[in-house]
Structure formats: C-alpha cells, structure tokens
Short mmCIF file of C-alpha atoms in Angstrom, two decimals:
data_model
loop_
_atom_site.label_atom_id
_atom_site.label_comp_id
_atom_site.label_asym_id
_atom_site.label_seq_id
_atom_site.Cartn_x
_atom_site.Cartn_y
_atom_site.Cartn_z
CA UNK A 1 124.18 154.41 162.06
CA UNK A 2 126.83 156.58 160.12
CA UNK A 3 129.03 156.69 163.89
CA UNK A 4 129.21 152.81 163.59
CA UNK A 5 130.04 152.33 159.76
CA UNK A 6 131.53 155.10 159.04
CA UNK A 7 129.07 155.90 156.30
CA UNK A 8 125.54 156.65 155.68
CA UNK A 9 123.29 153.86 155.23
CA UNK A 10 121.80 154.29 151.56
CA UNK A 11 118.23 152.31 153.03
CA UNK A 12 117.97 152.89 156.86
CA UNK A 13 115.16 150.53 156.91
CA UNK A 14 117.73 147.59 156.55
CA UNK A 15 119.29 148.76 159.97
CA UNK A 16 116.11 149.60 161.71
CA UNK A 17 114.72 145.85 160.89
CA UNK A 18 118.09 144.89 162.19
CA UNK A 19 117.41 145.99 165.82
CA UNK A 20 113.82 144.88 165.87
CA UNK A 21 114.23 141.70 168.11
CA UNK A 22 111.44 138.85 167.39
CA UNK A 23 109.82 140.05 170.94
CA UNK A 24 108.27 143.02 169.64
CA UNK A 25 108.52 141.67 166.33
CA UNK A 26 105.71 143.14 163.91
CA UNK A 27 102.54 141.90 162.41
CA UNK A 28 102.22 141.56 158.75
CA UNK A 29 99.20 140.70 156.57
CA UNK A 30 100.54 137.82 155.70
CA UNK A 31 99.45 135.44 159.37
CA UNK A 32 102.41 133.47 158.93
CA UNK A 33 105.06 136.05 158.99
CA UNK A 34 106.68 138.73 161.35
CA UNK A 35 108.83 140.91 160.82
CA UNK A 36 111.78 140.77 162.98
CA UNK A 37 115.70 140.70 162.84
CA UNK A 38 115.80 137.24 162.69
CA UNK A 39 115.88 136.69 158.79
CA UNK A 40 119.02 139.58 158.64
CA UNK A 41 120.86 137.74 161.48
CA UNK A 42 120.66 134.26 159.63
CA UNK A 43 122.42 136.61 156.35
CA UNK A 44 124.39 138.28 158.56
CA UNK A 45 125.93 135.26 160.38
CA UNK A 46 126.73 133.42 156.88
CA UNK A 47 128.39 137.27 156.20
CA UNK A 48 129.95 137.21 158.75
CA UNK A 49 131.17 133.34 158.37
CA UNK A 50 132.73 134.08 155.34
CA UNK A 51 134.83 137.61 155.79
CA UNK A 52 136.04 136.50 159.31
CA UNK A 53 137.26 132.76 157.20
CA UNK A 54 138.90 134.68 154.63
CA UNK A 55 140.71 136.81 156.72
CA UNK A 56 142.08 134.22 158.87
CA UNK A 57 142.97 132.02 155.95
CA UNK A 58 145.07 134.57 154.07
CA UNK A 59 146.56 136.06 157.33
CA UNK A 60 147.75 132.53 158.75
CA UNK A 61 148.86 130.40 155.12
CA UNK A 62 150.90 127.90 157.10
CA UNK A 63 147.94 126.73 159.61
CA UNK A 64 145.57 123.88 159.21
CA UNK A 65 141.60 124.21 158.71
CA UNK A 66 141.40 123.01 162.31
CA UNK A 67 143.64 126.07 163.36
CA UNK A 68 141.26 128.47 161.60
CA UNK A 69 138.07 127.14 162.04
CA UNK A 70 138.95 126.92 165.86
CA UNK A 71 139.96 130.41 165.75
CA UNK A 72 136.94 131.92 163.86
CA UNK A 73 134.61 130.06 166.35
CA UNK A 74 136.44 131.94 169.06
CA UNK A 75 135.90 134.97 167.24
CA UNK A 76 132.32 134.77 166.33
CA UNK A 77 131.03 132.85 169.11
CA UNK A 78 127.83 134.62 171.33
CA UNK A 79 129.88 136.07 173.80
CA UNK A 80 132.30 137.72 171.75
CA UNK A 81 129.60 139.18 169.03
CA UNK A 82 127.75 140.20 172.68
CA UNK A 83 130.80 142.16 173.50
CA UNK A 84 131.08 143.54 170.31
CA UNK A 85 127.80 144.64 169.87
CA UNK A 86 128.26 146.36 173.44
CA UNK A 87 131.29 148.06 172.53
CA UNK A 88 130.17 150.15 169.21
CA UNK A 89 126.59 151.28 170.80
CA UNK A 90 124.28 148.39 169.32
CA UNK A 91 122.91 147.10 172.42
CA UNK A 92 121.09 150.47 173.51
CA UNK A 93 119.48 150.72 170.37
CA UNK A 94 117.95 147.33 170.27
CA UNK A 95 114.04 147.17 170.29
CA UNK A 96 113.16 143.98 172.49
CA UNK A 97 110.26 143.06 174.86
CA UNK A 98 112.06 144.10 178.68
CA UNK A 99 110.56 140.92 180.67
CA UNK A 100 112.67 139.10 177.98
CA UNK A 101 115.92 139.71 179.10
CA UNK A 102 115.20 138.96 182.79
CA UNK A 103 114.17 135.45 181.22
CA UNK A 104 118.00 135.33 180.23
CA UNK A 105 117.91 136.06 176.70
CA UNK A 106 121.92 135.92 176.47
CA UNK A 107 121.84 136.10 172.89
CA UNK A 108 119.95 139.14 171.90
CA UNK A 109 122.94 141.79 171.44
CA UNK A 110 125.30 139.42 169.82
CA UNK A 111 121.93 138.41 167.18
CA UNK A 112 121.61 141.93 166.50
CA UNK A 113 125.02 142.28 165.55
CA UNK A 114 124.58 139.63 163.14
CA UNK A 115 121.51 141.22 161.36
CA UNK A 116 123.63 144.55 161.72
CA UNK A 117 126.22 143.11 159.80
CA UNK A 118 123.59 141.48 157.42
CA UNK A 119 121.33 144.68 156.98
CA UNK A 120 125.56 146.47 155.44
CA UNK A 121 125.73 144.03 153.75
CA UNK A 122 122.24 144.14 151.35
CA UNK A 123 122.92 147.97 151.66
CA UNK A 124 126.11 148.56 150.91
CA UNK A 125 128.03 145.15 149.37
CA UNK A 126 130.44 142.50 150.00
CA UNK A 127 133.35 144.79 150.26
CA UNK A 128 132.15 147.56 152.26
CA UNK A 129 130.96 145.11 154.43
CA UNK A 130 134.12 143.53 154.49
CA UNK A 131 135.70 145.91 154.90
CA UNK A 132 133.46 147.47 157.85
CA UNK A 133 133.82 144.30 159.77
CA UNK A 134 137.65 143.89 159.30
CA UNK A 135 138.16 147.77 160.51
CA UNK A 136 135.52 148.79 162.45
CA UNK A 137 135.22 145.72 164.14
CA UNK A 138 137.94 143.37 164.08
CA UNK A 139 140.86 144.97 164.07
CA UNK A 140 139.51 148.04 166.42
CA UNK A 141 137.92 146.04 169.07
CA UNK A 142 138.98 142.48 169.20
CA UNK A 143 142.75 141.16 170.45
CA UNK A 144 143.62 138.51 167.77
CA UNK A 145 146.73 137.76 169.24
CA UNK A 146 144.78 137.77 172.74
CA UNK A 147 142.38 135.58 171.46
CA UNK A 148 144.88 132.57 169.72
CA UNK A 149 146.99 132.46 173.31
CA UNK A 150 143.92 132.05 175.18
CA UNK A 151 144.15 129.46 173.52
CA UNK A 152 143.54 126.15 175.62
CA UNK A 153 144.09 124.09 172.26
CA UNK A 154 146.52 121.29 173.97
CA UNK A 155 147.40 119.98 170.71
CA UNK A 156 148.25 123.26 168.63
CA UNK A 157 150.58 124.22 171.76
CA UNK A 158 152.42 120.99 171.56
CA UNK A 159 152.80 121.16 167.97
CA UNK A 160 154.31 124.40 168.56
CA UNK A 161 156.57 123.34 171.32
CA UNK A 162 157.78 120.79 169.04
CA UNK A 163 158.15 123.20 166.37
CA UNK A 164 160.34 125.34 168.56
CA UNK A 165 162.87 122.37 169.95
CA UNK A 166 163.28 120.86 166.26
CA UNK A 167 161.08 117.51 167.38
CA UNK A 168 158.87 115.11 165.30
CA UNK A 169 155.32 115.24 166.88
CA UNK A 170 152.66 112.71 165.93
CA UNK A 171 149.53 111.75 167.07
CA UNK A 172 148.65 108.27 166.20
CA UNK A 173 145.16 106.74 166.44
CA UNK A 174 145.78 103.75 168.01
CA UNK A 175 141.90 102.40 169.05
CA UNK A 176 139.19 102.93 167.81
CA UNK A 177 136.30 100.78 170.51
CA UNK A 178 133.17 100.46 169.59
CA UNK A 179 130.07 99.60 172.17
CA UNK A 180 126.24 100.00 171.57
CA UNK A 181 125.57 103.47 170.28
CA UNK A 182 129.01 104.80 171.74
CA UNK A 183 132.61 104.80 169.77
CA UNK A 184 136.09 105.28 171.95
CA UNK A 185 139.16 106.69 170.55
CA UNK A 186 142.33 106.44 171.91
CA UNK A 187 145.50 108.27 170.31
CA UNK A 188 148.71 108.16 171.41
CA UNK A 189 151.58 110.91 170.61
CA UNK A 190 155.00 110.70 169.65
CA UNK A 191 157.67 112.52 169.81
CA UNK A 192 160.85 111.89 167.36
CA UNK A 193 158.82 108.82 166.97
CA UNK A 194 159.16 107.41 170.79
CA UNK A 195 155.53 107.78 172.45
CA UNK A 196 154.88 109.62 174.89
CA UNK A 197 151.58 109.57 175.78
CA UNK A 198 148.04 108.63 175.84
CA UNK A 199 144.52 109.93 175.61
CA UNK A 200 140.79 109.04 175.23
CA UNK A 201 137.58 110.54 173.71
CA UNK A 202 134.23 110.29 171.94
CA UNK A 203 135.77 111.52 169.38
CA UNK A 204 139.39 111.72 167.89
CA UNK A 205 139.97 115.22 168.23
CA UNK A 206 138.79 115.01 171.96
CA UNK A 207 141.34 112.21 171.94
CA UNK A 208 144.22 113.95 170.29
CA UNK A 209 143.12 116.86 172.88
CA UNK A 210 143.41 115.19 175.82
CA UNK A 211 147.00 113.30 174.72
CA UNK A 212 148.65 116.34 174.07
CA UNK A 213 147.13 117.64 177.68
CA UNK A 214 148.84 114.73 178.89
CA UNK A 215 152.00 115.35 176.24
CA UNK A 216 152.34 118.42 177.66
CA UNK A 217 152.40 118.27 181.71
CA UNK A 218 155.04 115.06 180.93
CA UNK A 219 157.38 117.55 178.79
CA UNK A 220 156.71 120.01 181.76
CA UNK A 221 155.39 122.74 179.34
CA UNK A 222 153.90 125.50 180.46
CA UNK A 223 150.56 126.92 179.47
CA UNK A 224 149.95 130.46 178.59
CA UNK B 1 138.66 124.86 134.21
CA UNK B 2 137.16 126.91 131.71
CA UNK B 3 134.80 124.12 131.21
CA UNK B 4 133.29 124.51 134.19
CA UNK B 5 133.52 128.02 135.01
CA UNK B 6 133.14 129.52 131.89
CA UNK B 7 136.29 131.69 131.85
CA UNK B 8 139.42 131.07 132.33
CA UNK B 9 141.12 130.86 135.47
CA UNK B 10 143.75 133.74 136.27
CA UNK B 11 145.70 131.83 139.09
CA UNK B 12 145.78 128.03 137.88
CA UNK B 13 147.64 126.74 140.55
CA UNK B 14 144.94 127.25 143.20
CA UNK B 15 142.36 125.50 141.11
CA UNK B 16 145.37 122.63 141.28
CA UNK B 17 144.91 123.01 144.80
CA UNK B 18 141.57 122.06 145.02
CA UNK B 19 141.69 118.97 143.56
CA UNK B 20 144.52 117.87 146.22
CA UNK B 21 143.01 115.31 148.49
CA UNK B 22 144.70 115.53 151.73
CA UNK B 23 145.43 111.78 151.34
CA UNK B 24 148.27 112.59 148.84
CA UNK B 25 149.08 115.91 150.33
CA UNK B 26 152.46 118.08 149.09
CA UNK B 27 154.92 117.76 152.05
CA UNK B 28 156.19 121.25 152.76
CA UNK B 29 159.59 122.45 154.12
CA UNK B 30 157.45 123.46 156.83
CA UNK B 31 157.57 120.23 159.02
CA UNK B 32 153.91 121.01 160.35
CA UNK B 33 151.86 121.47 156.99
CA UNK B 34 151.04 119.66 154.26
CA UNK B 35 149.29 121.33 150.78
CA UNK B 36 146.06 120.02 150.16
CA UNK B 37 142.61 121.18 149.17
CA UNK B 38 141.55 121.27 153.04
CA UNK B 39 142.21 125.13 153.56
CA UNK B 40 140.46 125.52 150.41
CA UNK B 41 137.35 123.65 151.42
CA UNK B 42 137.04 125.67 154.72
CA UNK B 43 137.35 129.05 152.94
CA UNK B 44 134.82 127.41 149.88
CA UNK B 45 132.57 126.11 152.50
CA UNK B 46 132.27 129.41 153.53
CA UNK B 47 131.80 131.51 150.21
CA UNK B 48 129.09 128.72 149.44
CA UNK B 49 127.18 129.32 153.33
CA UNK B 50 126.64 133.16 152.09
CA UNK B 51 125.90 132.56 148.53
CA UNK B 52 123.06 130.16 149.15
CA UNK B 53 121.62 131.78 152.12
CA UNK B 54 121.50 134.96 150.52
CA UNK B 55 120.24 133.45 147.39
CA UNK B 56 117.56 131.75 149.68
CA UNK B 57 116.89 135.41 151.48
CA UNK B 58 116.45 136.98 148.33
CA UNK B 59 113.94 134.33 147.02
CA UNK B 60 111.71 133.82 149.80
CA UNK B 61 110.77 137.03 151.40
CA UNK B 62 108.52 136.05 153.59
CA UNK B 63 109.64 132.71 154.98
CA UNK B 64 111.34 132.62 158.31
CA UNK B 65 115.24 131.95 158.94
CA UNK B 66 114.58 128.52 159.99
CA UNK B 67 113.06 127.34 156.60
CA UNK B 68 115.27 129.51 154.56
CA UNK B 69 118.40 127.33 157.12
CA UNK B 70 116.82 124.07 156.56
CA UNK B 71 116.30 124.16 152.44
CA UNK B 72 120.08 125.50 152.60
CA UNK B 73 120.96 122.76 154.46
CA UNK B 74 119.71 120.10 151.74
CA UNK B 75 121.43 122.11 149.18
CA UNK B 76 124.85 122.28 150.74
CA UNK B 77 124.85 118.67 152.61
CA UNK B 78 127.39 116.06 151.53
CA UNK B 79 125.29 113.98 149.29
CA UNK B 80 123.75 116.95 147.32
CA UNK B 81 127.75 118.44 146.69
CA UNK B 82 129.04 114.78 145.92
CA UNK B 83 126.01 114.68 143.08
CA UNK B 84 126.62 118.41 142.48
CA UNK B 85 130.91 117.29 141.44
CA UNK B 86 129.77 114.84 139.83
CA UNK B 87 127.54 116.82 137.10
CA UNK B 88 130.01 119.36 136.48
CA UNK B 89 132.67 116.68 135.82
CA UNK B 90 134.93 117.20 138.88
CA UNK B 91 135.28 114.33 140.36
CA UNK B 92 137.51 112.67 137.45
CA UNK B 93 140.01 115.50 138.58
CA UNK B 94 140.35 114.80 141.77
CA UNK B 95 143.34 113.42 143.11
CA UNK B 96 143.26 111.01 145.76
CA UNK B 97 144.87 107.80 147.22
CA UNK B 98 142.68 105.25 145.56
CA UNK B 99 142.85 103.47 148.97
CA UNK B 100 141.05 105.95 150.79
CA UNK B 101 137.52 105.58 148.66
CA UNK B 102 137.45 101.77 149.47
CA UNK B 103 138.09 102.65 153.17
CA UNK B 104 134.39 104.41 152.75
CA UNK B 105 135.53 108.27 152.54
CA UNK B 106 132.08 109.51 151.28
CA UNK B 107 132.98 112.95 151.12
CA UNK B 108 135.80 113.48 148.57
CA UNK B 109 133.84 114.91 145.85
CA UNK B 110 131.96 117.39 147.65
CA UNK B 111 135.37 118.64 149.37
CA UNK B 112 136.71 118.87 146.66
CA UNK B 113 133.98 121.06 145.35
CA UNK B 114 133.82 123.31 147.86
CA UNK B 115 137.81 123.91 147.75
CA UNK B 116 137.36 124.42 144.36
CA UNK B 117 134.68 126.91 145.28
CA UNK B 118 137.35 128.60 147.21
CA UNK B 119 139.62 129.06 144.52
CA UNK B 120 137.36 130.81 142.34
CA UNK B 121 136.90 132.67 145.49
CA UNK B 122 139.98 133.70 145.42
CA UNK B 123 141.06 134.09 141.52
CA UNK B 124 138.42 135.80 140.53
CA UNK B 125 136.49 137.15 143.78
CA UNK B 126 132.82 137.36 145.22
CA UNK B 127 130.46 138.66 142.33
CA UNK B 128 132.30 136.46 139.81
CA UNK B 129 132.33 133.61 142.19
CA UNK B 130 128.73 134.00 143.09
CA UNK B 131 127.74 133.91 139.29
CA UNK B 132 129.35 130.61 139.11
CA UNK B 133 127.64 129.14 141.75
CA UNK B 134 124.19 130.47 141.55
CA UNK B 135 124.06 129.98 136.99
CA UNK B 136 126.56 127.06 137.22
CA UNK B 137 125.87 124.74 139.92
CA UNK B 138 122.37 125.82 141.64
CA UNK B 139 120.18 126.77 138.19
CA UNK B 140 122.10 124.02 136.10
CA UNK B 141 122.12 121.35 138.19
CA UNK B 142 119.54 121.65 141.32
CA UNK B 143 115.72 121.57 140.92
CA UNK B 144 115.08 123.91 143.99
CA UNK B 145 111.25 122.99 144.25
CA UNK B 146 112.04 119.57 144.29
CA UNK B 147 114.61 120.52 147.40
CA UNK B 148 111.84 122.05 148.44
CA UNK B 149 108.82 119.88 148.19
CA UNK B 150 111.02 116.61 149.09
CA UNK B 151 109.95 118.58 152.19
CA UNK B 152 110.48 116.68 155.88
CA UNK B 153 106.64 117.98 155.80
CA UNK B 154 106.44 115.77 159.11
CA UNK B 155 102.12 116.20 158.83
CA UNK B 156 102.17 114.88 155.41
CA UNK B 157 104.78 111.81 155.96
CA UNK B 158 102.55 111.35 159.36
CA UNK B 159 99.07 111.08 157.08
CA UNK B 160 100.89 108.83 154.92
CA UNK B 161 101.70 106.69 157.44
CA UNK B 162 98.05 106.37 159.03
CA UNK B 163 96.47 105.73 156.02
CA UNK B 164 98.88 102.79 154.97
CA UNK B 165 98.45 101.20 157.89
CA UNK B 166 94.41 101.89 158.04
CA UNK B 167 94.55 104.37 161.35
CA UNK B 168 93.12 107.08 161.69
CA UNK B 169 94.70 110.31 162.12
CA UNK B 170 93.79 113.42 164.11
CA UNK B 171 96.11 117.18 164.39
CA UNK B 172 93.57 118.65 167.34
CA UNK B 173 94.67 122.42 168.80
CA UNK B 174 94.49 121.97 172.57
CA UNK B 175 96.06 125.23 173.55
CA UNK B 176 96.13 129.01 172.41
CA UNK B 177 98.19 131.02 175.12
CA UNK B 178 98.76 134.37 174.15
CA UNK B 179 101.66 136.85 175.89
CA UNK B 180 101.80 140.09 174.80
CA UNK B 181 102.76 139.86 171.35
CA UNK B 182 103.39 136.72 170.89
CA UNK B 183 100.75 133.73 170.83
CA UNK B 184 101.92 129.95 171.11
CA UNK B 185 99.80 127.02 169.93
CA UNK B 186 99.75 123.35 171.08
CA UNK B 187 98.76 120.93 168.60
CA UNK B 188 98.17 116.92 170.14
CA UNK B 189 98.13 113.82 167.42
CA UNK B 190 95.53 111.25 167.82
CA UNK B 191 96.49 108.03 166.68
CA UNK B 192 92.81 105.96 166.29
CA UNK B 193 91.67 108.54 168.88
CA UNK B 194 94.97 108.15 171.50
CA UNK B 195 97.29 110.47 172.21
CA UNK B 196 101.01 109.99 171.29
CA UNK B 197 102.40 113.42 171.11
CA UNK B 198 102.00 116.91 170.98
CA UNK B 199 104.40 119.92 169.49
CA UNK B 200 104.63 123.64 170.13
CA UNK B 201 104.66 126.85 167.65
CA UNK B 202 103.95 130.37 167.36
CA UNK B 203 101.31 129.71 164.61
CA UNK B 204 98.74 126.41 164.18
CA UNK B 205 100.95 124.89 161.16
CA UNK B 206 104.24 125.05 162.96
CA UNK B 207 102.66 123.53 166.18
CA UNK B 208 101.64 120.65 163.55
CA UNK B 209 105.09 120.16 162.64
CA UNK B 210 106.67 120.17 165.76
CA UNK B 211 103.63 117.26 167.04
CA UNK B 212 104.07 115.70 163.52
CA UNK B 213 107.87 115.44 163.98
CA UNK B 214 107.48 113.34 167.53
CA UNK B 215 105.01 111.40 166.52
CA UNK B 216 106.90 110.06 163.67
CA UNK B 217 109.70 109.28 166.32
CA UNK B 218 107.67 107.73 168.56
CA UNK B 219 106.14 105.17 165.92
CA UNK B 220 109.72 105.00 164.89
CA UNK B 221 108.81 105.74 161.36
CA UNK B 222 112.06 106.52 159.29
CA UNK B 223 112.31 109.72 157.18
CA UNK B 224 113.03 109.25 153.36
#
C-alpha cells in the first residue's frame, strides 16, 4: 500500500476491504449484508467526482461546465480508471471469484480503484487524498493534454477555430419537433452571423454536435 | 451570507457568483464566456455528491451502495434543492431574467444552491463547507427518515394497491440457485392467484422488490 500512496495506511483494513470484489465478498451475521468493496467504491467515486471537478475547474477558468464536465467524464470513465488501476499495481492485488472475469467483468479493476481511492480517503482525509490522486495519479499517469485533443467534441473545436480567425460563432436552436414520446432538435450555426450549417438530434447538444460536424468539414477544418 | 452560513464569507464576490443565473450572465472580454453561477454549480454539485454520500456511508453501515445511492438521490434531486433554497432564504437572491421562470425553468433555485455550495467550497474549503451542509441544510431543513420511509418500498405500494382494489396479493419464492458464494432468489407476484411478474436478488427481500417494482409497471400503477 505505502508503494502506491506514498505513505503508510494508518487502518490497512480500509485498503484490504477495498480489493475484496463482491464475488468473494464475505458473510456477515447480519443475512442481509456482505462485505465487499462495493460500499468504498460508491465513496470513492463521489471522491473522486469532486477532486478531479475541482481541479479541472480552477486549472481551465475560461471554459464552460460543458467543457469540464466532458473532460472529467473522459477522465474518470471505466476504461481510464481500468488503466489506471493497471498501471500503479491494483489489479494483481484484487480478490475476485476467477470464472468472473471470463464472464466479462470489464469493470472490476477500474471499481477497485474507486474503493482504493475511497478506503485514502476515510484513512487519511480530503487533502491527502487529494492530493494522492492529483500526484500519484493524475498528473503521473494520465495525458491531460492527450486526453482534451482526443477530443472528438465537434462543437468545442469549432468554437476554437473561431476563436483563432477572430469569427462570431453561434449555434441557434432553430426547431424544436415534437412526435409521440420522441422530441427533434434542429440547430443551426453561424458564423459572423451568416449560417452555415445544420444539424439534428434527440437532444440539443446532439444537435449542436452534429452542426458543428457539419460546420466544420464546410470550413474545411481539420480534426486532430 | 452570514445569515446562512454562519460566518462570514472571506471572498464575497464568489458568493455574488452564485446567485448569477446564466440568463443574465456578465459578458466577458473573452468572446467565448460568459460569468454566471454555472461553473459554480458543477464544482457545488460535486462538493454536495461527496458530502451526502459520505454522510450516508457513515450513517448506515450496513446498508448496501445501492440504498445508500438511492436515499442520496432524493436528497440531492431538483425538487428537494429547490425546497432546500427556499428554507434558507436563497432564492430572493437570485438573479435571473424574470422571463425565464414563466418559460417553466424549474431548476433555478436548486442551481443556484449548489453554485453557492461551490463557493463556500472554495472560500472557506472542505471541512468548513461540509459543516455547512451537513448542520445547515441536511439537519435543519431535511427529515432524513421521512426521505427514507417515503420509501419506493415497491412491496408495500404493491399491497396497497391489492387491497384497494379488493385483490388478493401473493410474493411466492420460486427459485433458490446457489453459485459458489453467491445465492440468487426469484420471487413471482400473484395477482388473485395469476402471475404478472417476477424479480431477481441476492437475498428474498430484494427479489421482492425487484418483482414488486414490475408488477407495479405492468398494472401501470404510478409512484407517489
């Protein structure tokens, strides 16, 4: 444990209930309840939630909530906290029922990471864990820059473009159809006011999505 | 402010910030962002998450993560923060484009609250912040056994329903399978002695639920 903080766990049993996966999870006397990592991953993904939000919020002040919260899904999604946990020696210490993983479990090294990060945090605070995550994991094994580029987010890429070139951009909802149980938006963008084009979705971010797609091959803008 | 955090604030100008709608957002010289409380309300939203679900962890030792997610659920959803604004007098603060609440925005207060979560976040940081919330806003204001009782308990709601309408009701195990550690039960609902659903779980009362739950849907009986 000490080779992945940094520090000695104060109460190891934190971090051993941490690896126990709910497939060998154990018995207690009371029938209803057994003791796994599942109650330290829901703490440790709300831990998690919050250090990961902070950081991005005081590291990017000029970008929107959608810019963030797009980013920090990115970041804590299951196949990043899967690569994470792989990368600072979690996985091999996880306690989980073998036929499990066969039945394509994807989840289990990424939910360990999460009670990981839960079990620091009842055993050692808010800002050692904080400060565990940022260092230890963040900055040491994930490629922020990397991970904004690979970006894919049409509309953030044309906002930038016309950030760069001095332009106006606007995306305009222009319909909004509704039919039985099923709503279609359509949004149009404009640039320096002139539109130039259009886009539909369920919802209106799928909209504004797939107008700056658009947007983007008509400008001839290359993707990263 | 020092109303209704009981101290007074160090950085004013963020608490401002909270009570920004984004319908009368600051224009910046930065042609891409606006000020409002949004930001705010993504960090807050996330300072809440943790405080609540450890609260929740703390309090219920021995209930499993998806009870101890569901009762935070009903404490942080829209309608219980709107209510939540209201009590602590934050809602005349607010500052909006009057417009906007006839257009059927049902979510300003609660934003608002959760931005202004945020800035105490920031200002005067997690213990602090988490004293606020857990004295200020869940002991003063939010009977947590109500939250808890008001319970989706799908059996009850299902008995209730039989009995008003004079049919008979019957929860009947029809399936124990045990592998390896774990055992899963299969409960089947009898409506006057038919079947009309059946639900899954890895103890008797959880299988209950689960058949509970679809029967409900099924007889198309709507959840208060």
């Amino acid at each position: 444990m000490k080779n992945i903080t940094g520090s000695k766990p104060l109460n190891l049993s934190l971090y051993r209930l941490a690896l126990i996966h709910s497939s060998v999870a154990i018995q207690t006397p009371n029938q209803n309840f057994r003791l796994s990592n599942e109650r330290l991953e829901y703490l440790g993904d709300a831990v998690l939630g919050l250090i990961i939000a902070e950081y991005l919020y005081k590291k990017f002040p000029y970008k929107d909530e959608g810019f963030l919260t797009e980013i920090r899904s990115r970041i804590v999604n299951r196949e990043s906290l899967n690569q994470l946990a792989h990368k600072i020696g979690l996985t091999e210490l996880i306690e989980y029922e073998t036929s499990i993983q066969i039945r394509g479990n994807q989840s289990i090294a990424g939910d360990a990471l999460e009670a990981f990060i839960g079990a620091v945090y009842l055993d050692r605070g808010f800002l050692f864990c904080r400060n565990f995550v940022l260092k230890r994991l963040l900055q040491a094994h994930l490629d922020l820059d990397k991970i904004i580029q690979t970006n894919l987010n049409y509309k953030s890429l044309l906002i930038e473009y016309a950030q760069k070139n001095g332009k106006n951009i606007d995306f305009v909802l222009i319909e909004e159809k509704s039919y039985r149980n099923t709503t279609t938006f359509t949004v149009e963008v404009r640039l320096n006011g002139k539109s130039i084009s259009q886009g539909m979705g369920q919802n209106k971010k799928k909209a504004e999505q797939a107008a700056a797609e658009k947007a983007l091959q008509t400008l001839n803008v290359s993707l990263k």
